[in-house]
Amino acid sequence: MMNLIILVGIFIAAHATHGGSIDRNTSDLAKDLEEFRKTLVERLEDLPDAFFELELTMHNSDDLEIEEDDPLFGDVTNFRKQLAGLAGELQEELFDIELSVNNLQVEEQEEDGTDDDDDDDDDDEEECTALWYLGMNLNPGDGHIMDYCTGWSSDRNFGEGPTYALSYDYKNQSVWEMPANYIAIVRHQHGTVDAVKVFRFSRPGISLYNRFDVTDTEFNYRAIVTSGGPIQESVAADAPYMEDDPIFSVGGDLAFNWIYRNNGHRIVMTGGYLSPEDTNDMNTHGLGNNIGCRPTSATDCMGSYNWRHEISVIQDCDWSTCSVYQVEGTDHSPDVTHYRSGPVYGNYAIYVSNGTTFPEPGFSLNQVVEQCD
């Protein structure tokens, strides 16, 4: 908490120094915070490199009378390592502040009875209308298995922080707990969008953390969480592997926590095959899968080690006639008799927002994405 207070103080001082004023409009404040975070982190990222150069100079220079075991070497090295971690820590702190401001903005809109979609602007200037926040990233080839039982319903962050957020399996718990009206499933290649679908939640204002809580059987058990299909669907002309992609090769709405017998799938499309509750055909495919677990247990859903897989592809593989599943990448249980590794179609990023449109294919992603019309 003290770090947050200090950072807010730095932001206010910096804003005032540049002739600005802290506007009570939370939308403007959120944009100012984002710009401040980017500028601060960019400047800090150069410092570790500068100190690394200093270390090399100290090590190689014949003019400096410093012995190899001199404590000064260790001091400089330790200081560089601390600086290297500082940029990431500051980004996480400021990111949490941005989320808090965004939540205040939502509360203001609810009190005023307004919505970003209803704002009329007569100017011809480009207007940035929505901020999208990265809640999770799935990489089916990074060596970690984000299956049904891993991460989705936990109350902790997962992953290495902002530097690797769009390269490896990652979850930001602050975003996971943020009330949201819209969700975007974004497939990307090294941070560049090649396909995106945006959906409107049927029950607005609920966080992903609450939506993946399977103990709420009234609303979250085998739940179709959107209606009317995607409100935006954009795919690059050269996007690969679209014929059996678990999100982009089938239509319909999003379903969460698709549970049947001892099988669980966190995100599936209703346009694909959805196994009936009383069957054990293991033939539903999507994101976050385990077909040998206790899917209704929030605290101990782990079952057979041999049935975990992060992302499967669309296929007709009823267990009664088919025993080998095609999956994306290599992030599945090591039992090769049940799984066949395939190409990585891309990373799958999950963003939430109170806006309605997401940038088109070709856009370079970040943890916070600003949509401008």
Short mmCIF file of C-alpha atoms in Angstrom, two decimals:
data_model
loop_
_atom_site.label_atom_id
_atom_site.label_comp_id
_atom_site.label_asym_id
_atom_site.label_seq_id
_atom_site.Cartn_x
_atom_site.Cartn_y
_atom_site.Cartn_z
CA MET A 1 0.00 0.00 0.00
CA MET A 2 2.84 2.41 0.83
CA ASN A 3 4.33 1.84 -2.63
CA LEU A 4 1.00 2.74 -4.20
CA ILE A 5 0.80 5.96 -2.18
CA ILE A 6 4.34 6.92 -3.19
CA LEU A 7 3.61 6.22 -6.86
CA VAL A 8 0.45 8.28 -6.81
CA GLY A 9 2.44 11.12 -5.25
CA ILE A 10 5.08 10.85 -7.98
CA PHE A 11 2.37 10.90 -10.63
CA ILE A 12 0.67 13.98 -9.18
CA ALA A 13 3.98 15.81 -8.88
CA ALA A 14 5.01 14.90 -12.41
CA HIS A 15 1.63 15.89 -13.78
CA ALA A 16 1.76 19.26 -12.04
CA THR A 17 5.35 19.86 -13.16
CA HIS A 18 4.26 19.59 -16.78
CA GLY A 19 1.58 22.21 -16.31
CA GLY A 20 -1.27 19.73 -15.95
CA SER A 21 -3.93 19.39 -13.35
CA ILE A 22 -5.56 16.32 -11.90
CA ASP A 23 -8.91 16.26 -13.63
CA ARG A 24 -11.78 14.75 -11.68
CA ASN A 25 -12.82 13.00 -14.90
CA THR A 26 -11.68 9.42 -14.29
CA SER A 27 -11.47 8.67 -18.02
CA ASP A 28 -8.85 11.39 -18.46
CA LEU A 29 -7.07 10.28 -15.30
CA ALA A 30 -6.86 6.70 -16.56
CA LYS A 31 -5.27 7.86 -19.82
CA ASP A 32 -2.81 10.09 -17.97
CA LEU A 33 -1.84 7.22 -15.68
CA GLU A 34 -1.26 4.90 -18.61
CA GLU A 35 1.00 7.41 -20.36
CA PHE A 36 2.88 8.08 -17.12
CA ARG A 37 3.40 4.35 -16.55
CA LYS A 38 4.73 3.79 -20.07
CA THR A 39 7.10 6.76 -19.90
CA LEU A 40 8.41 5.86 -16.45
CA VAL A 41 8.99 2.20 -17.27
CA GLU A 42 10.66 3.00 -20.61
CA ARG A 43 13.12 5.31 -18.88
CA LEU A 44 13.88 2.84 -16.11
CA GLU A 45 14.49 -0.01 -18.55
CA ASP A 46 17.63 1.74 -19.87
CA LEU A 47 19.27 2.01 -16.42
CA PRO A 48 20.25 -1.67 -15.93
CA ASP A 49 22.01 -1.64 -19.31
CA ALA A 50 23.97 1.45 -18.30
CA PHE A 51 25.13 -0.21 -15.09
CA PHE A 52 26.03 -3.38 -16.97
CA GLU A 53 28.30 -1.28 -19.17
CA LEU A 54 29.84 0.17 -16.01
CA GLU A 55 30.51 -3.34 -14.70
CA LEU A 56 32.29 -4.27 -17.93
CA THR A 57 34.32 -1.08 -17.83
CA MET A 58 35.39 -1.73 -14.25
CA HIS A 59 36.29 -5.30 -15.11
CA ASN A 60 38.27 -4.57 -18.29
CA SER A 61 39.90 -1.23 -17.59
CA ASP A 62 43.62 -1.21 -16.85
CA ASP A 63 43.38 2.34 -15.49
CA LEU A 64 41.15 1.44 -12.54
CA GLU A 65 43.08 0.02 -9.61
CA ILE A 66 40.31 -2.29 -8.44
CA GLU A 67 40.92 -5.91 -7.52
CA GLU A 68 38.55 -8.66 -8.72
CA ASP A 69 37.42 -9.38 -5.18
CA ASP A 70 36.78 -5.72 -4.34
CA PRO A 71 33.28 -5.30 -2.78
CA LEU A 72 32.61 -2.49 -5.24
CA PHE A 73 32.09 -5.05 -8.00
CA GLY A 74 29.42 -6.78 -5.95
CA ASP A 75 27.76 -3.50 -5.01
CA VAL A 76 27.44 -2.40 -8.63
CA THR A 77 26.17 -5.82 -9.72
CA ASN A 78 23.57 -5.98 -6.96
CA PHE A 79 22.40 -2.46 -7.73
CA ARG A 80 21.98 -3.36 -11.40
CA LYS A 81 19.88 -6.41 -10.50
CA GLN A 82 17.67 -4.29 -8.27
CA LEU A 83 17.15 -1.77 -11.06
CA ALA A 84 16.30 -4.56 -13.49
CA GLY A 85 13.43 -5.66 -11.25
CA LEU A 86 12.28 -2.13 -10.46
CA ALA A 87 10.73 -1.46 -13.87
CA GLY A 88 8.56 -4.55 -13.64
CA GLU A 89 7.50 -3.80 -10.07
CA LEU A 90 6.58 -0.22 -10.91
CA GLN A 91 4.60 -1.34 -13.93
CA GLU A 92 2.61 -3.81 -11.82
CA GLU A 93 1.92 -1.14 -9.16
CA LEU A 94 0.81 1.46 -11.70
CA PHE A 95 -1.22 -1.14 -13.56
CA ASP A 96 -3.18 -1.84 -10.37
CA ILE A 97 -3.80 1.90 -9.97
CA GLU A 98 -5.13 2.07 -13.53
CA LEU A 99 -7.51 -0.77 -12.78
CA SER A 100 -8.75 1.03 -9.67
CA VAL A 101 -9.38 4.18 -11.68
CA ASN A 102 -11.17 2.13 -14.33
CA ASN A 103 -13.45 0.65 -11.67
CA LEU A 104 -14.21 4.17 -10.39
CA GLN A 105 -15.10 5.17 -13.93
CA VAL A 106 -17.53 2.26 -14.22
CA GLU A 107 -19.13 3.26 -10.91
CA GLU A 108 -19.48 6.85 -12.12
CA GLN A 109 -21.17 5.69 -15.31
CA GLU A 110 -23.57 3.50 -13.36
CA GLU A 111 -24.45 6.37 -11.00
CA ASP A 112 -24.96 8.77 -13.91
CA GLY A 113 -26.82 6.20 -15.99
CA THR A 114 -24.35 6.66 -18.86
CA ASP A 115 -22.28 4.30 -20.95
CA ASP A 116 -19.27 4.86 -23.18
CA ASP A 117 -21.31 3.56 -26.10
CA ASP A 118 -23.86 6.37 -25.69
CA ASP A 119 -21.38 9.28 -25.82
CA ASP A 120 -21.91 11.47 -28.88
CA ASP A 121 -18.95 13.38 -30.24
CA ASP A 122 -19.41 15.84 -33.05
CA ASP A 123 -15.68 16.32 -33.59
CA ASP A 124 -13.92 14.58 -36.45
CA GLU A 125 -10.93 13.84 -34.25
CA GLU A 126 -10.09 10.26 -33.33
CA GLU A 127 -11.61 9.35 -29.98
CA CYS A 128 -10.25 6.63 -27.74
CA THR A 129 -13.29 5.00 -26.21
CA ALA A 130 -12.19 1.84 -24.44
CA LEU A 131 -9.39 0.33 -22.40
CA TRP A 132 -8.92 -3.42 -22.54
CA TYR A 133 -7.04 -5.21 -19.76
CA LEU A 134 -5.11 -8.45 -20.15
CA GLY A 135 -6.41 -11.04 -17.69
CA MET A 136 -4.75 -14.19 -19.02
CA ASN A 137 -2.42 -15.39 -21.75
CA LEU A 138 -2.15 -19.02 -22.84
CA ASN A 139 0.87 -20.35 -24.71
CA PRO A 140 0.33 -24.05 -25.50
CA GLY A 141 4.03 -24.60 -26.14
CA ASP A 142 5.81 -22.96 -23.19
CA GLY A 143 6.24 -26.11 -21.10
CA HIS A 144 3.55 -25.26 -18.53
CA ILE A 145 0.08 -26.81 -18.66
CA MET A 146 -2.72 -24.35 -17.89
CA ASP A 147 -5.37 -27.05 -17.79
CA TYR A 148 -8.85 -26.92 -16.24
CA CYS A 149 -7.47 -27.18 -12.70
CA THR A 150 -4.66 -24.64 -12.96
CA GLY A 151 -5.08 -20.93 -12.38
CA TRP A 152 -8.60 -20.25 -13.57
CA SER A 153 -10.31 -20.23 -10.18
CA SER A 154 -7.32 -19.39 -7.98
CA ASP A 155 -6.88 -16.07 -6.18
CA ARG A 156 -3.24 -15.55 -7.18
CA ASN A 157 -1.24 -14.11 -10.05
CA PHE A 158 0.52 -16.52 -12.33
CA GLY A 159 3.52 -15.94 -14.57
CA GLU A 160 6.67 -13.86 -14.68
CA GLY A 161 5.16 -10.37 -14.84
CA PRO A 162 4.77 -7.76 -17.56
CA THR A 163 7.90 -8.71 -19.52
CA TYR A 164 6.55 -12.18 -20.31
CA ALA A 165 2.82 -11.54 -20.06
CA LEU A 166 2.19 -12.12 -23.77
CA SER A 167 4.82 -14.80 -24.31
CA TYR A 168 4.05 -17.45 -21.68
CA ASP A 169 1.15 -18.66 -19.56
CA TYR A 170 0.14 -15.67 -17.45
CA LYS A 171 -2.69 -14.42 -15.24
CA ASN A 172 -3.16 -11.00 -13.66
CA GLN A 173 -5.33 -11.46 -10.59
CA SER A 174 -6.24 -7.76 -10.40
CA VAL A 175 -7.82 -7.97 -13.86
CA TRP A 176 -9.31 -11.37 -13.04
CA GLU A 177 -11.24 -9.75 -10.19
CA MET A 178 -12.34 -6.66 -12.16
CA PRO A 179 -16.07 -6.41 -13.02
CA ALA A 180 -16.47 -6.62 -16.79
CA ASN A 181 -19.20 -6.32 -19.40
CA TYR A 182 -17.21 -7.48 -22.43
CA ILE A 183 -14.58 -10.10 -23.16
CA ALA A 184 -12.19 -10.45 -26.08
CA ILE A 185 -10.48 -13.70 -27.04
CA VAL A 186 -7.41 -12.66 -29.02
CA ARG A 187 -5.14 -15.05 -30.88
CA HIS A 188 -1.75 -13.51 -31.53
CA GLN A 189 1.67 -14.30 -32.96
CA HIS A 190 4.39 -12.94 -30.68
CA GLY A 191 2.11 -10.10 -29.60
CA THR A 192 0.65 -9.27 -33.03
CA VAL A 193 -3.08 -9.92 -33.39
CA ASP A 194 -4.15 -12.33 -36.11
CA ALA A 195 -7.70 -13.09 -34.91
CA VAL A 196 -10.10 -11.63 -32.35
CA LYS A 197 -13.65 -12.24 -31.15
CA VAL A 198 -15.48 -9.85 -28.80
CA PHE A 199 -18.54 -10.90 -26.81
CA ARG A 200 -21.00 -9.16 -24.50
CA PHE A 201 -21.61 -10.96 -21.22
CA SER A 202 -25.26 -11.83 -20.62
CA ARG A 203 -24.79 -10.96 -16.94
CA PRO A 204 -22.71 -7.75 -16.88
CA GLY A 205 -20.54 -6.41 -14.11
CA ILE A 206 -19.15 -9.77 -12.91
CA SER A 207 -15.47 -10.62 -12.76
CA LEU A 208 -13.81 -13.59 -14.44
CA TYR A 209 -12.76 -14.76 -10.99
CA ASN A 210 -16.42 -15.09 -10.01
CA ARG A 211 -17.46 -16.54 -13.37
CA PHE A 212 -14.95 -19.41 -13.05
CA ASP A 213 -16.05 -20.24 -9.50
CA VAL A 214 -17.70 -23.62 -10.03
CA THR A 215 -19.10 -23.68 -6.49
CA ASP A 216 -21.72 -21.21 -7.77
CA THR A 217 -23.69 -23.95 -9.49
CA GLU A 218 -26.68 -21.72 -10.21
CA PHE A 219 -24.84 -19.46 -12.63
CA ASN A 220 -21.41 -20.95 -13.41
CA TYR A 221 -21.99 -24.66 -13.94
CA ARG A 222 -22.04 -25.45 -17.69
CA ALA A 223 -22.75 -21.76 -18.21
CA ILE A 224 -23.36 -20.10 -21.57
CA VAL A 225 -22.10 -16.66 -20.55
CA THR A 226 -22.73 -14.59 -23.70
CA SER A 227 -25.66 -14.23 -26.07
CA GLY A 228 -26.11 -13.25 -29.70
CA GLY A 229 -22.70 -14.48 -30.78
CA PRO A 230 -19.63 -12.27 -31.19
CA ILE A 231 -20.26 -8.55 -31.63
CA GLN A 232 -16.89 -8.36 -33.38
CA GLU A 233 -15.05 -11.06 -35.29
CA SER A 234 -11.88 -10.13 -37.15
CA VAL A 235 -9.40 -12.55 -38.73
CA ALA A 236 -6.28 -11.73 -40.73
CA ALA A 237 -6.33 -12.94 -44.32
CA ASP A 238 -3.10 -14.87 -43.74
CA ALA A 239 -3.98 -16.29 -40.31
CA PRO A 240 -2.83 -19.94 -40.20
CA TYR A 241 -4.60 -23.03 -38.83
CA MET A 242 -8.12 -21.64 -38.94
CA GLU A 243 -9.84 -24.86 -40.03
CA ASP A 244 -9.93 -26.44 -36.55
CA ASP A 245 -9.08 -23.60 -34.18
CA PRO A 246 -11.07 -24.10 -30.94
CA ILE A 247 -12.32 -20.48 -30.91
CA PHE A 248 -12.21 -19.25 -34.50
CA SER A 249 -13.28 -22.27 -36.57
CA VAL A 250 -16.70 -22.56 -34.91
CA GLY A 251 -19.48 -20.09 -34.18
CA GLY A 252 -21.91 -19.45 -31.39
CA ASP A 253 -21.36 -18.03 -27.93
CA LEU A 254 -18.88 -18.59 -25.13
CA ALA A 255 -19.53 -21.28 -22.54
CA PHE A 256 -17.56 -21.49 -19.30
CA ASN A 257 -16.91 -24.47 -17.04
CA TRP A 258 -18.35 -27.10 -19.37
CA ILE A 259 -18.50 -30.06 -16.99
CA TYR A 260 -19.66 -33.62 -17.62
CA ARG A 261 -18.81 -36.61 -15.47
CA ASN A 262 -15.10 -36.22 -14.60
CA ASN A 263 -14.33 -33.88 -17.49
CA GLY A 264 -13.93 -30.10 -17.41
CA HIS A 265 -13.29 -27.40 -20.01
CA ARG A 266 -12.93 -23.75 -19.00
CA ILE A 267 -13.83 -22.00 -22.29
CA VAL A 268 -15.62 -23.57 -25.26
CA MET A 269 -17.74 -22.34 -28.15
CA THR A 270 -21.39 -23.37 -28.31
CA GLY A 271 -21.04 -23.83 -32.07
CA GLY A 272 -18.82 -26.82 -31.38
CA TYR A 273 -19.87 -30.10 -29.86
CA LEU A 274 -20.94 -29.80 -26.20
CA SER A 275 -21.01 -33.12 -24.37
CA PRO A 276 -24.24 -33.89 -22.48
CA GLU A 277 -23.91 -33.82 -18.71
CA ASP A 278 -24.42 -37.54 -18.18
CA THR A 279 -22.03 -38.80 -20.88
CA ASN A 280 -18.34 -39.55 -20.77
CA ASP A 281 -17.46 -39.18 -24.44
CA MET A 282 -14.58 -36.73 -23.78
CA ASN A 283 -15.44 -35.00 -27.04
CA THR A 284 -15.70 -31.33 -26.08
CA HIS A 285 -12.72 -29.19 -27.02
CA GLY A 286 -11.56 -25.74 -26.03
CA LEU A 287 -9.23 -23.83 -23.67
CA GLY A 288 -8.20 -25.18 -20.26
CA ASN A 289 -9.02 -28.89 -20.39
CA ASN A 290 -8.83 -31.90 -18.11
CA ILE A 291 -10.71 -35.08 -18.95
CA GLY A 292 -9.90 -37.00 -15.79
CA CYS A 293 -10.45 -34.71 -12.80
CA ARG A 294 -12.92 -33.58 -10.15
CA PRO A 295 -14.24 -30.55 -12.03
CA THR A 296 -16.77 -29.36 -9.44
CA SER A 297 -14.20 -29.05 -6.65
CA ALA A 298 -12.79 -25.57 -6.18
CA THR A 299 -9.96 -26.68 -3.89
CA ASP A 300 -8.91 -30.12 -5.13
CA CYS A 301 -9.94 -30.76 -8.70
CA MET A 302 -6.73 -32.52 -9.69
CA GLY A 303 -7.38 -35.99 -10.95
CA SER A 304 -5.43 -38.16 -13.34
CA TYR A 305 -2.07 -36.68 -14.27
CA ASN A 306 -2.46 -38.23 -17.72
CA TRP A 307 -5.47 -36.21 -18.84
CA ARG A 308 -4.38 -32.58 -18.64
CA HIS A 309 -4.10 -30.45 -21.77
CA GLU A 310 -4.11 -26.72 -22.27
CA ILE A 311 -5.65 -26.22 -25.72
CA SER A 312 -7.31 -28.82 -27.93
CA VAL A 313 -8.44 -28.45 -31.50
CA ILE A 314 -11.91 -29.04 -32.92
CA GLN A 315 -12.22 -32.74 -33.81
CA ASP A 316 -14.72 -35.56 -33.61
CA CYS A 317 -13.03 -37.93 -31.19
CA ASP A 318 -15.62 -39.78 -29.12
CA TRP A 319 -13.75 -41.87 -26.57
CA SER A 320 -15.69 -44.99 -27.55
CA THR A 321 -14.09 -44.97 -31.00
CA CYS A 322 -11.14 -42.58 -30.68
CA SER A 323 -8.41 -42.68 -28.05
CA VAL A 324 -5.78 -40.21 -29.30
CA TYR A 325 -6.48 -36.47 -29.09
CA GLN A 326 -4.91 -33.84 -31.29
CA VAL A 327 -3.85 -30.81 -29.23
CA GLU A 328 -2.12 -27.54 -29.90
CA GLY A 329 1.55 -27.48 -29.03
CA THR A 330 3.17 -29.69 -26.42
CA ASP A 331 1.45 -28.52 -23.22
CA HIS A 332 -0.30 -31.72 -22.28
CA SER A 333 0.33 -34.65 -19.98
CA PRO A 334 3.33 -36.72 -21.06
CA ASP A 335 1.24 -39.82 -21.77
CA VAL A 336 1.84 -40.08 -25.51
CA THR A 337 -0.74 -42.85 -25.88
CA HIS A 338 -3.56 -40.33 -25.37
CA TYR A 339 -2.23 -37.11 -26.94
CA ARG A 340 -0.66 -36.13 -30.22
CA SER A 341 1.22 -32.83 -30.15
CA GLY A 342 0.52 -30.41 -32.96
CA PRO A 343 1.60 -26.96 -34.10
CA VAL A 344 1.09 -23.92 -31.90
CA TYR A 345 -1.62 -21.94 -33.67
CA GLY A 346 -0.73 -18.89 -31.57
CA ASN A 347 -1.02 -17.53 -28.04
CA TYR A 348 -4.55 -16.89 -26.78
CA ALA A 349 -4.99 -13.70 -24.76
CA ILE A 350 -8.11 -12.97 -22.72
CA TYR A 351 -8.95 -9.28 -22.29
CA VAL A 352 -11.87 -7.67 -20.46
CA SER A 353 -13.35 -4.20 -20.78
CA ASN A 354 -16.45 -2.06 -20.64
CA GLY A 355 -15.91 -1.07 -24.27
CA THR A 356 -17.28 -2.92 -27.28
CA THR A 357 -14.59 -3.08 -29.98
CA PHE A 358 -11.02 -4.34 -30.05
CA PRO A 359 -8.18 -3.35 -32.42
CA GLU A 360 -8.02 -5.24 -35.69
CA PRO A 361 -5.49 -7.91 -36.79
CA GLY A 362 -2.00 -6.50 -37.17
CA PHE A 363 -2.24 -4.55 -33.92
CA SER A 364 0.65 -4.94 -31.43
CA LEU A 365 -0.66 -5.96 -28.03
CA ASN A 366 0.24 -4.76 -24.55
CA GLN A 367 -1.18 -5.45 -21.11
CA VAL A 368 -3.46 -2.45 -21.55
CA VAL A 369 -4.94 -1.93 -25.02
CA GLU A 370 -6.56 1.33 -26.00
CA GLN A 371 -9.24 1.19 -28.69
CA CYS A 372 -9.62 4.38 -30.69
CA ASP A 373 -12.40 5.04 -33.22
#
